[in-house]
Amino acid sequence: MRTRAAIATAAGEPLQVTEVNLGGPRAGEVLVEIKATGLCHTDEFTRSGADPEGLFPAILGHEGAGVVLEVGDGVTSVKPGDHVIPLYTPECRECEYCLHPKTNLCQAIRSTQGQGLMPDGTSRFTTLDGDPILHYMGCSTFSNHTVLPEIAVARVRPDAPFDTICYIGCGVTTGIGAVINTARAEPGCRAVVFGLGGIGLNVIQGLRMIGARQIVGVDLNPGKRVMAEHFGMTDFVNPAEVAGDLVPYLVDLTKGGADYSFDATGNVDVMRAALECAHKGWGESIIIGVAPAGAEISTRPFQLVTGRTWKGTAFGGARGRTDVPKIVDWYMEGRIEIDPMITHRLALDEINRGFDLMHAGESIRAVVQY
Ligand code: NAD
Ligand code: 022
Ligand code: ZN
Ligand code: ZN
């Protein structure tokens, strides 16, 4: 079939919105009509050429929601008409990783997904001239239609609006999951969240949901304060306005250190501050931010010897097919909020403006509606 997509043709170039060919779903695959997609950081990381593993040409986008149109042979978990959210972290429920209770990093299709290919080693997308176009993070949601492995779609309730639940495909689940699955934070805890963007705000609402006593937000941009307060931040700290060192200031503010701290910036110096503001003896620091290629973290080992723990999380430790439908339910029941974080709505033709907004720090989430 033909569909419209935004193609990343080369590093640093704007996306090209054009018609492409899409092959039908093969065994174990599903064809999905994408209704909405969110613009997330790593799409820009790849578009700009900063991602050393970035492949071109490719159809980017990993945050979306849509409707199943057709299923390939052997598909049993979804049927045409089902509403789904694509998963860049699949859940096969059979591999060594899925069967291990401590991880969500399903490896069933890891190598082909990383090469921009479907599990059979081929691409479903071609240009109108017949040249192959690669998939991206197994999703390629910057296309009005896409083909996904069955294990990489979560079936969700049909009454949920596409233009907000698409954000559950990455940002919402990552932030809330980091609190619930990775930190397993308890009611009454004190927490510090570094970076009040599309991820940090969801960490904050996750902390509010579990009943944290104190939620300190740290951001260099004072414009992020109002939204963070809306989602449950109790104290705001702008590092540029702290006289002296930030870490002792935060330790003092949290009466000895944070039970849990979160990096949602991707900056390795911030990651160090996040670890070091965690409470001596028991504080845990969770790295969510993706750092530039080749970057390294450092601290004195004494920080760990004295009982702090450094952890990291991918997709908030969520198992997509199991956990994503639950988060959609929480949204529909009003237990979590998404709408105020969707700051911009665009048509596919305007997608490059969405990246400009992200660069300028003006958007939390820009969503493209097809
Ligand atoms: P964002 O740009 O919306 O937010 C980042 C925020 O950090 C901004 O508000 C910015 O002002 C603030 N910031 C930057 N430098 C700072 C500093 N030195 N001190 C304090 N604040 C600072 O980005 P986002 O969408 O929220 O994503 C955050 C990070 O999370 C990115 O690195 C992204 O790649 C990563 N991420 C990881 C996963 C995962 O599964 N691990 C999933 C999604 C996103
Ligand atoms: C999502 N991310 C950043 C912004 N939005 C993001 C980027 C990378 C990961 C998670 C979220 C990530 C963490 C660990 C891994 N990835 C490796 C997982 C593994 O090896 O099993 C990651 C993922 C997908 C891809 C690359 C890296 C990909 O499909 N290309 C989950
Ligand atoms: Zn993302
Ligand atoms: Zn698996």
Coordinates of C-alpha atoms in Angstrom, one line a residue, residues 103-241:
T103 CA 14.4 -6.9 33.7
N104 CA 12.1 -5.7 31.0
L105 CA 14.7 -5.8 28.2
C106 CA 13.2 -8.4 25.9
Q107 CA 15.9 -9.6 23.5
A108 CA 13.7 -11.6 21.1
I109 CA 14.1 -9.1 18.2
R110 CA 17.0 -7.0 19.6
S111 CA 19.5 -7.4 16.8
T112 CA 17.2 -6.8 13.8
Q113 CA 15.4 -3.9 15.6
G114 CA 18.8 -2.2 16.1
Q115 CA 19.6 -2.6 12.4
G116 CA 16.3 -0.9 11.4
L117 CA 14.8 -4.2 10.1
M118 CA 11.9 -6.5 10.9
P119 CA 12.6 -9.8 12.6
D120 CA 12.9 -11.6 9.3
G121 CA 15.8 -9.3 8.4
T122 CA 13.9 -7.2 5.8
S123 CA 12.2 -3.8 5.7
R124 CA 8.6 -3.2 4.9
F125 CA 9.1 0.4 3.7
T126 CA 10.5 1.5 0.3
T127 CA 10.5 4.8 -1.6
L128 CA 8.2 5.1 -4.6
D129 CA 11.3 4.2 -6.7
G130 CA 11.6 0.9 -4.8
D131 CA 14.7 1.8 -2.7
P132 CA 14.5 0.4 0.9
I133 CA 13.8 2.7 3.9
L134 CA 14.7 1.5 7.4
H135 CA 12.5 1.1 10.4
Y136 CA 13.4 2.9 13.6
M137 CA 13.3 1.5 17.2
G138 CA 11.0 -1.1 15.8
C139 CA 8.2 1.5 15.5
S140 CA 8.5 4.1 12.7
T141 CA 5.5 6.0 14.0
F142 CA 6.3 9.1 11.8
S143 CA 4.3 7.2 9.2
N144 CA 0.5 7.1 8.8
H145 CA 0.8 3.3 8.6
T146 CA 3.4 1.0 9.9
V147 CA 4.1 -2.7 10.3
L148 CA 5.1 -4.0 13.7
P149 CA 5.9 -7.4 15.2
E150 CA 3.0 -8.7 17.3
I151 CA 5.2 -8.8 20.4
A152 CA 5.8 -5.0 19.9
V153 CA 2.2 -3.8 20.3
A154 CA 0.2 -3.3 23.5
R155 CA -3.6 -3.6 23.0
V156 CA -5.4 -0.8 24.9
R157 CA -9.0 0.1 25.6
P158 CA -10.8 1.6 22.6
D159 CA -12.3 4.7 24.4
A160 CA -8.9 6.3 25.1
P161 CA -8.0 9.3 22.9
F162 CA -5.1 8.6 20.5
D163 CA -3.7 12.2 20.7
T164 CA -2.8 11.9 24.4
I165 CA -2.2 8.1 25.0
C166 CA 0.5 8.2 22.3
Y167 CA 2.7 9.8 25.0
I168 CA 2.3 6.6 27.0
G169 CA 4.4 4.9 24.3
C170 CA 7.5 6.5 25.8
G171 CA 7.5 9.5 28.1
V172 CA 4.7 8.8 30.5
T173 CA 5.6 5.1 31.0
T174 CA 9.3 5.9 31.4
G175 CA 8.8 8.5 34.1
I176 CA 6.1 6.8 36.1
G177 CA 7.8 3.4 35.6
A178 CA 11.1 4.7 36.9
V179 CA 9.3 5.4 40.2
I180 CA 7.2 2.3 40.5
N181 CA 9.3 -0.4 38.8
T182 CA 12.9 0.7 39.1
A183 CA 13.0 2.7 42.3
R184 CA 9.9 1.0 43.9
A185 CA 9.6 4.1 45.9
E186 CA 7.5 4.0 49.1
P187 CA 4.9 6.3 50.5
G188 CA 6.4 9.0 52.7
C189 CA 9.7 9.1 50.8
R190 CA 11.7 12.2 49.9
A191 CA 12.8 12.5 46.2
V192 CA 14.8 14.8 44.0
V193 CA 14.1 15.0 40.2
F194 CA 16.7 16.6 37.9
G195 CA 15.2 17.9 34.7
L196 CA 11.6 19.0 34.5
G197 CA 10.9 18.1 30.8
G198 CA 8.7 15.4 29.3
I199 CA 10.3 12.7 31.4
G200 CA 10.9 14.5 34.7
L201 CA 7.3 15.7 34.9
N202 CA 6.1 12.1 34.7
V203 CA 8.6 11.1 37.4
I204 CA 7.0 13.8 39.5
Q205 CA 3.4 12.6 38.9
G206 CA 4.6 9.0 39.6
L207 CA 6.0 10.2 43.0
R208 CA 2.8 12.0 43.8
M209 CA 0.8 8.9 43.0
I210 CA 2.8 6.7 45.3
G211 CA 2.5 9.2 48.1
A212 CA 5.9 10.8 48.3
R213 CA 6.3 13.3 51.2
Q214 CA 8.7 15.7 49.4
I215 CA 9.3 16.1 45.7
V216 CA 12.2 18.5 44.9
G217 CA 12.5 19.5 41.2
V218 CA 15.8 20.8 39.8
D219 CA 16.0 22.7 36.5
L220 CA 18.1 25.5 35.0
N221 CA 15.0 26.8 33.2
P222 CA 12.8 28.7 35.6
G223 CA 9.9 28.4 33.1
K224 CA 9.5 24.7 33.9
R225 CA 8.4 25.5 37.5
V226 CA 4.7 26.1 37.1
M227 CA 4.0 22.9 35.2
A228 CA 6.1 20.8 37.6
E229 CA 4.1 22.3 40.6
H230 CA 0.9 21.3 38.8
F231 CA 2.1 17.7 38.7
G232 CA 3.2 17.6 42.4
M233 CA 6.6 19.2 42.8
T234 CA 6.8 20.6 46.4
D235 CA 10.2 22.5 46.1
F236 CA 11.9 24.0 43.1
V237 CA 15.6 24.5 42.9
N238 CA 17.4 26.4 40.1
P239 CA 21.1 25.5 40.3
A240 CA 22.0 28.8 38.8
E241 CA 20.5 30.6 41.9

